GROMACS .gro file of C-alpha atoms in nm:
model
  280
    1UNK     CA    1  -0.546   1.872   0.932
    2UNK     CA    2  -0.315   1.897   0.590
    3UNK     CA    3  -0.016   2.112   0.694
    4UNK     CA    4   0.217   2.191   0.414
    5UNK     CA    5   0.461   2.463   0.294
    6UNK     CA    6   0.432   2.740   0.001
    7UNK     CA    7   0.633   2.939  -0.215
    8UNK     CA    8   1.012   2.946  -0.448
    9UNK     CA    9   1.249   2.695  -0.322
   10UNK     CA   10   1.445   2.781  -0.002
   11UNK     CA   11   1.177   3.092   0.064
   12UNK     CA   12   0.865   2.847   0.164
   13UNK     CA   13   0.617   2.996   0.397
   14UNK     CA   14   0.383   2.763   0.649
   15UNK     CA   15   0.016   2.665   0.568
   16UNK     CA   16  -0.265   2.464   0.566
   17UNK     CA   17  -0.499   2.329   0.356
   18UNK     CA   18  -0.872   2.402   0.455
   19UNK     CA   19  -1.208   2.214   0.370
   20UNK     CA   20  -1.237   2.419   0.047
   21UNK     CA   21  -0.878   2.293  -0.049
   22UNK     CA   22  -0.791   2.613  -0.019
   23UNK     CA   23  -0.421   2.667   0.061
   24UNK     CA   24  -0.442   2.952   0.394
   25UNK     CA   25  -0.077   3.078   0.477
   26UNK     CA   26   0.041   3.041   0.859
   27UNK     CA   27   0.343   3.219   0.841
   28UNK     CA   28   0.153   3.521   1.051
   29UNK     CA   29   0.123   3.229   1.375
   30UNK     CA   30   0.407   3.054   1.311
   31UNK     CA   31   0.726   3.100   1.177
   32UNK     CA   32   0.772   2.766   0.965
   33UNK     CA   33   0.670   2.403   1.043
   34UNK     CA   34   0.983   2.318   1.163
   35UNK     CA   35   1.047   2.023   1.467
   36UNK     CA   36   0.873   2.199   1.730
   37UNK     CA   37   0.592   2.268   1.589
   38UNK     CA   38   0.497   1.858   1.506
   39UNK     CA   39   0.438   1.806   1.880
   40UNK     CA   40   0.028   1.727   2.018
   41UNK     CA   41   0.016   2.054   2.200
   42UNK     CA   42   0.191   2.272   1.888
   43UNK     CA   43  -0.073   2.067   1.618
   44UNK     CA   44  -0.347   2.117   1.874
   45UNK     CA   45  -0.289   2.482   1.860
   46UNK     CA   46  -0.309   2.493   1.469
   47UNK     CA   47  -0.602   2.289   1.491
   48UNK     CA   48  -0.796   2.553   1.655
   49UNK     CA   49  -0.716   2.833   1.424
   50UNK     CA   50  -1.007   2.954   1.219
   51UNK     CA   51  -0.847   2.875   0.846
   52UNK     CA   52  -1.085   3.115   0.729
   53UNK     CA   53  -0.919   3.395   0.920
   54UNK     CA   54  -0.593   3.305   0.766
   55UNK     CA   55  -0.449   3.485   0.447
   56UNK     CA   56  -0.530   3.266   0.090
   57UNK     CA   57  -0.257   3.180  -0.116
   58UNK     CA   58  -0.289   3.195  -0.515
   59UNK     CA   59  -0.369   2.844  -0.585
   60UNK     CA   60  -0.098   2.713  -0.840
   61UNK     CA   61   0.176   2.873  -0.561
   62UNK     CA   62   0.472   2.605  -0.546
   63UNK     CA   63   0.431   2.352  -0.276
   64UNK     CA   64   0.774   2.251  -0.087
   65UNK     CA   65   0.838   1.918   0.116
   66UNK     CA   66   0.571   1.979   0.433
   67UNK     CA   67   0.827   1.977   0.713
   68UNK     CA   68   1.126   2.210   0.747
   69UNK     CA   69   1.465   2.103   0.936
   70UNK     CA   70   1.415   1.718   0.901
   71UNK     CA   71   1.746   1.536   1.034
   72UNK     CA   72   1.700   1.170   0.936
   73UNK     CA   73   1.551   1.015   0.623
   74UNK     CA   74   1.545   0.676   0.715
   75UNK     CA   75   1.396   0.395   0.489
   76UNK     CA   76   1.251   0.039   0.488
   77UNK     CA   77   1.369  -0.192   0.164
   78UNK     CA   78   1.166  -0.540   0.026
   79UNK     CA   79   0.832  -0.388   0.272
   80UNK     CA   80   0.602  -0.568   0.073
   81UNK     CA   81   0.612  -0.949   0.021
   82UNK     CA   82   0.504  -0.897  -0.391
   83UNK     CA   83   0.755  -0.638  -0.400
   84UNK     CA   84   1.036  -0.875  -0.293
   85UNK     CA   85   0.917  -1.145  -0.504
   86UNK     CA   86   0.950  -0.951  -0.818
   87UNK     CA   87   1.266  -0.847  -0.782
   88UNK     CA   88   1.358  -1.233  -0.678
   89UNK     CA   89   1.455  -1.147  -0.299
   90UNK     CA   90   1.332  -1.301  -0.014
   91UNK     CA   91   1.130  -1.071   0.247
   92UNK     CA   92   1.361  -1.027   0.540
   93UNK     CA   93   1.240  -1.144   0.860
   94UNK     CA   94   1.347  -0.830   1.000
   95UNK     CA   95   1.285  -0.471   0.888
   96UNK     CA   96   1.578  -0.388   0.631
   97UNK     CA   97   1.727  -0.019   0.673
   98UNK     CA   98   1.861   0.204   0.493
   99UNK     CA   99   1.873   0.608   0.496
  100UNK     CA  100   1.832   0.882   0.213
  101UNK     CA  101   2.033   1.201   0.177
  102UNK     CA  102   1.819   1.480   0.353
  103UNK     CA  103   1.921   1.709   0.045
  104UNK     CA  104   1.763   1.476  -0.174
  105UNK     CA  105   1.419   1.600   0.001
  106UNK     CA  106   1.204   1.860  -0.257
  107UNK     CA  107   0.886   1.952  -0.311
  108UNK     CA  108   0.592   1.732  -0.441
  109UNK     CA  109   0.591   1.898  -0.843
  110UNK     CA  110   0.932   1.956  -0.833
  111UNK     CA  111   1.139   1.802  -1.159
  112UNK     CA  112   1.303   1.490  -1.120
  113UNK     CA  113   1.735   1.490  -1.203
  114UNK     CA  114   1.846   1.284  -1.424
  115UNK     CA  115   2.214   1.259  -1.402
  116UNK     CA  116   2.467   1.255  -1.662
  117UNK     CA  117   2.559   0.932  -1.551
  118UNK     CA  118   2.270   0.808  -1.451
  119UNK     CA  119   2.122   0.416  -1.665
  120UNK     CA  120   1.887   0.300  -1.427
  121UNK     CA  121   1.642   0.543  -1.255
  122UNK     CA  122   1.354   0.412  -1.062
  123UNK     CA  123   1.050   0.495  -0.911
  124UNK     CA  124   0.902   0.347  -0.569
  125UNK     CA  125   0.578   0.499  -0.419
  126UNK     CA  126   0.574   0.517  -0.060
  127UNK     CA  127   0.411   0.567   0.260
  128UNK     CA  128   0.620   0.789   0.463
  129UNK     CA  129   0.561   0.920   0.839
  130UNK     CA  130   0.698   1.191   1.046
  131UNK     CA  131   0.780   1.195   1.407
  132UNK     CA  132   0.663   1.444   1.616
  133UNK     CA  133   0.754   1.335   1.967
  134UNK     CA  134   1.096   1.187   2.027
  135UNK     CA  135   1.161   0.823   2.048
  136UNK     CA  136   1.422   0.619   2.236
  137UNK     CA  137   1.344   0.244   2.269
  138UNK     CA  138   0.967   0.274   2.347
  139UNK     CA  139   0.745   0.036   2.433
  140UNK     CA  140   0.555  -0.204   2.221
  141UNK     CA  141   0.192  -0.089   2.128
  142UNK     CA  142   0.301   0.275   2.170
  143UNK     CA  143   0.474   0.323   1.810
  144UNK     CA  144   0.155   0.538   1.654
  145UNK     CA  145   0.173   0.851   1.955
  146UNK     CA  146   0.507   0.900   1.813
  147UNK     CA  147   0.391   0.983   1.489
  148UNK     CA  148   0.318   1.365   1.390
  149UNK     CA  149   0.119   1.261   1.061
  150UNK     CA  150   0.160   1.117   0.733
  151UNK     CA  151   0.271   1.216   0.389
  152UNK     CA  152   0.332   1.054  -0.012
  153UNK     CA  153   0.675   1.000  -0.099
  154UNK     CA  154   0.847   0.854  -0.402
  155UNK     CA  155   1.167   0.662  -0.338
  156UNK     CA  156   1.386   0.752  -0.669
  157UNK     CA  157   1.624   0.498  -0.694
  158UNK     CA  158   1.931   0.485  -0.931
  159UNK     CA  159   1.976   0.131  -0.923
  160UNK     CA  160   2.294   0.094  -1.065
  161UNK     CA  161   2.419   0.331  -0.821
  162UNK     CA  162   2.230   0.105  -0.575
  163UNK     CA  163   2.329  -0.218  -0.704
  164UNK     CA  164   2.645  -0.185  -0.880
  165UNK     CA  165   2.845   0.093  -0.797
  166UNK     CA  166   3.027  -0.069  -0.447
  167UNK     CA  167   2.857   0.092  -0.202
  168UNK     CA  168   2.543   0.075   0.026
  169UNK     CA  169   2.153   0.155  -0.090
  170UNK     CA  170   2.221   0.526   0.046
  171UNK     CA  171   2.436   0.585  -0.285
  172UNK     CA  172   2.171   0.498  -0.532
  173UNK     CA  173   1.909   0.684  -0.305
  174UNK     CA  174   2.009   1.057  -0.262
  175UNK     CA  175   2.066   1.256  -0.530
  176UNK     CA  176   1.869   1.605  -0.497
  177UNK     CA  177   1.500   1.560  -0.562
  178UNK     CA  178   1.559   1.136  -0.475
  179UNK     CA  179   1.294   1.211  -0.179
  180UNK     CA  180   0.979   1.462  -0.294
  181UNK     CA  181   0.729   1.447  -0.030
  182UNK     CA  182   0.436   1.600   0.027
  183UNK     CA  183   0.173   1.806  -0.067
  184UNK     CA  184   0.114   1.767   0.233
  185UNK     CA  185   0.111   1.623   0.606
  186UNK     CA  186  -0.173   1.427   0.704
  187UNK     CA  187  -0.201   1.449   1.109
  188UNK     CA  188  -0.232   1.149   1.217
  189UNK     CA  189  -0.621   1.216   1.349
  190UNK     CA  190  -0.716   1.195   1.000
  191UNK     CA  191  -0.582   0.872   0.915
  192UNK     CA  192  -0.796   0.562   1.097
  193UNK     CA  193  -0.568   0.309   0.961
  194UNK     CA  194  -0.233   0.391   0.787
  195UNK     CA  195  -0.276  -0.021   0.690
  196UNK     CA  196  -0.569   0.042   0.481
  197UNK     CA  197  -0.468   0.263   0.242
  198UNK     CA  198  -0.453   0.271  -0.169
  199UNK     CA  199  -0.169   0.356  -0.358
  200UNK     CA  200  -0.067   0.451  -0.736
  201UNK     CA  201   0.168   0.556  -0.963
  202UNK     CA  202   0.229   0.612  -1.330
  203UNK     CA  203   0.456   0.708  -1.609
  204UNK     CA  204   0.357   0.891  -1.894
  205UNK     CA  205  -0.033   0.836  -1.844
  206UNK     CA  206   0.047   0.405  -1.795
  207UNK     CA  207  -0.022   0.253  -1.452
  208UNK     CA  208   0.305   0.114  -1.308
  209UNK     CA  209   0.236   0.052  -0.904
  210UNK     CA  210  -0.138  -0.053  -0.824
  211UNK     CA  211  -0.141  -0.120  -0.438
  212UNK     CA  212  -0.230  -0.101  -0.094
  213UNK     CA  213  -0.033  -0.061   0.240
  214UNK     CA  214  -0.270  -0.364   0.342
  215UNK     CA  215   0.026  -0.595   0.185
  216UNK     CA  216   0.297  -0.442   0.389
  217UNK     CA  217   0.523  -0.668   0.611
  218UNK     CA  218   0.609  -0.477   0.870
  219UNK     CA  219   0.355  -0.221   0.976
  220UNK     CA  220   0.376   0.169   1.056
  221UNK     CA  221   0.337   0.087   1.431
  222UNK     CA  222   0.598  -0.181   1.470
  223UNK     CA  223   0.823   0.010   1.229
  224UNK     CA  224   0.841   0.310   1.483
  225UNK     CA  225   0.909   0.077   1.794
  226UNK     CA  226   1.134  -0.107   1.574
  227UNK     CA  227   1.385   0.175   1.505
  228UNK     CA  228   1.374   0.323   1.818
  229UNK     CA  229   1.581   0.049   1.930
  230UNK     CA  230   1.859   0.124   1.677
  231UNK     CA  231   1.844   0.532   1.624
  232UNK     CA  232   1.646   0.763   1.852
  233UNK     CA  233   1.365   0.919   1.621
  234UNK     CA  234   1.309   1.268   1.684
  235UNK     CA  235   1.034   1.531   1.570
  236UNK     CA  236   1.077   1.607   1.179
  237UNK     CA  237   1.233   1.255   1.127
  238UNK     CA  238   1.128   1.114   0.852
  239UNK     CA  239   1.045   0.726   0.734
  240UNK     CA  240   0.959   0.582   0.443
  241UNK     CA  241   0.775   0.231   0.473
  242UNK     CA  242   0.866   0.019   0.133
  243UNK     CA  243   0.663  -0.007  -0.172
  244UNK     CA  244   0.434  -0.210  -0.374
  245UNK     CA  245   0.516  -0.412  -0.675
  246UNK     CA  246   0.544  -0.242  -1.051
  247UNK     CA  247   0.890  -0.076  -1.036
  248UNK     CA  248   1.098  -0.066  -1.326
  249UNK     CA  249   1.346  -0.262  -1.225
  250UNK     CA  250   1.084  -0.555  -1.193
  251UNK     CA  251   0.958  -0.558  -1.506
  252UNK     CA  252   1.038  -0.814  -1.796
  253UNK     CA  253   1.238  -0.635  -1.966
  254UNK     CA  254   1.332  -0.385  -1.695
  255UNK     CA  255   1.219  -0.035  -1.798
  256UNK     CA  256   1.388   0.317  -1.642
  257UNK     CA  257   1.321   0.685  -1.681
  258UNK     CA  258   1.408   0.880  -1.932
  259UNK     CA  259   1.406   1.253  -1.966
  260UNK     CA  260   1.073   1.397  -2.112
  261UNK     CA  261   0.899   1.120  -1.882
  262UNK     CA  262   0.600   1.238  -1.648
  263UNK     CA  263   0.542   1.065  -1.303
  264UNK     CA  264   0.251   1.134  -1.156
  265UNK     CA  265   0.127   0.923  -0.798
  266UNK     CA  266  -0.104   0.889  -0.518
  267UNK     CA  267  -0.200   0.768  -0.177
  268UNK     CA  268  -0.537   0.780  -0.044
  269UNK     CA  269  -0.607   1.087   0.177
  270UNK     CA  270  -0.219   1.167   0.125
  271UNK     CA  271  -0.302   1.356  -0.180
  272UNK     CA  272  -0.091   1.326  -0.525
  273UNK     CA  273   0.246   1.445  -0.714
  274UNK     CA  274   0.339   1.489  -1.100
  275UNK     CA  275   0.701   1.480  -1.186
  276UNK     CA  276   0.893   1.577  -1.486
  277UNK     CA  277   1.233   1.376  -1.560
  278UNK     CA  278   1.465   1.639  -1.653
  279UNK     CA  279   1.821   1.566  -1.781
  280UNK     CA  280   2.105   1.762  -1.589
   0.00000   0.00000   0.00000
């Protein structure tokens, strides 16, 4: 099932995506897809509903971020061993954490910000996941029931503001529209392996990432049981898993956005997103 969210910012409705890719509005069942509703029994529930017998939605209506009321943005830096080596780090040994701004969250078009003071913006494409049932120091092997579904994210990273600037990675990470997710969320059902999984992104028409969430370090499951240790994850949380090699920052010479630039990404079965850099 692809859940997701319609309509101006700050007025989306609920939804769903059927067969046809159709977008069918849920607002007349439920009255957002908020926390509660990212539980088995609540998604079970959707899953039975007859998207035929739900309203249609124009199709070039604005998609928002696919979950409502998310709490915690949390986020895994140097995931992928490539990724680390281009930017000359070492891979940590242990998951490294860091959390995003939830106002930086938008929608998957939205435009990108580019600040006035802003010399160094980034992209990083990213698998992200969602919890649906709440998580206190759980078990090992149990990380995946945890997780509601899945969704495409791009890390925007200032990286002076990151790097430079005296502080820690959350400074360089969450400006407004830092975190677009979506089109949509992925229930989990639909995804056999979340470690199998290709993954793109480009700027102005010219591949930058090329990847697959094969290379990742630390995997989706572990990641969950991982945290839970630290931070209790609960329903409409929200983790981003590292990315593949090709950001700006990594190439020789570095190269950063600009506004005018288009980025446009992918995930397999995650669906894709086109961003315009705009200058503020």
């Amino acid at each position: 099932m692809k859940l997701l969210r319609h309509g101006p910012d700050g007025q989306e409705k609920p939804g769903l995506l059927d067969q046809d890719g159709q977008i069918r509005d849920l607002s007349g069942v439920i009255p957002d897809l908020t926390p509660e509703q990212l539980g088995a029994e609540a998604l079970a529930r959707l899953a039975a509903l007859d998207p035929a017998a739900l309203p249609l939605v124009p199709a070039q209506t604005r998609l928002g971020a696919p979950v409502a009321g998310t709490r915690k943005v949390l986020a895994i830096g140097l995931n992928y061993a490539d990724h680390a080596a281009e930017t000359g780090a070492v891979a940590p040994k242990e998951p490294m954490l860091f959390s995003k701004a939830v106002t930086s969250i938008c929608g998957p078009n939205d435009v990108t910000e580019l600040p006035p003071s802003s010399t160094r913006l980034d992209w990083e494409v990213e698998l992200g996941f969602v919890i649906g049932t709440r998580a206190k120091a759980i078990a090992a092997g149990t990380g995946l029931a945890h997780i509601a579904g899945y969704v495409l994210a791009n890390d925007y990273s200032e990286r002076e503001w990151q790097k430079d600037r005296a502080g820690q990675f959350v400074k360089g990470k969450s400006h407004d529209s830092f975190c677009p997710l979506g089109p949509w969320l992925v229930t989990r059902d639909e995804i056999a392996d979340p470690q199998d999984l290709s993954m793109h992104l480009s700027v102005n028409g010219e591949t930058r990432q090329s990847g697959s969430t094969a290379t990742m370090i630390h995997k989706v499951v572990f990641l969950v049981e991982y945290l839970s240790q630290f931070v209790t994850l609960e329903p409409g949380d929200v983790i981003l898993t590292g990315t593949p090699p090709g950001v700006g920052a990594g190439m020789k010479p570095p190269q950063f956005l600009r506004a005018g630039d288009v980025v446009e990404l992918g995930i397999e079965g995650l669906g894709r997103q086109r961003h315009e850099v705009v200058a503020l």
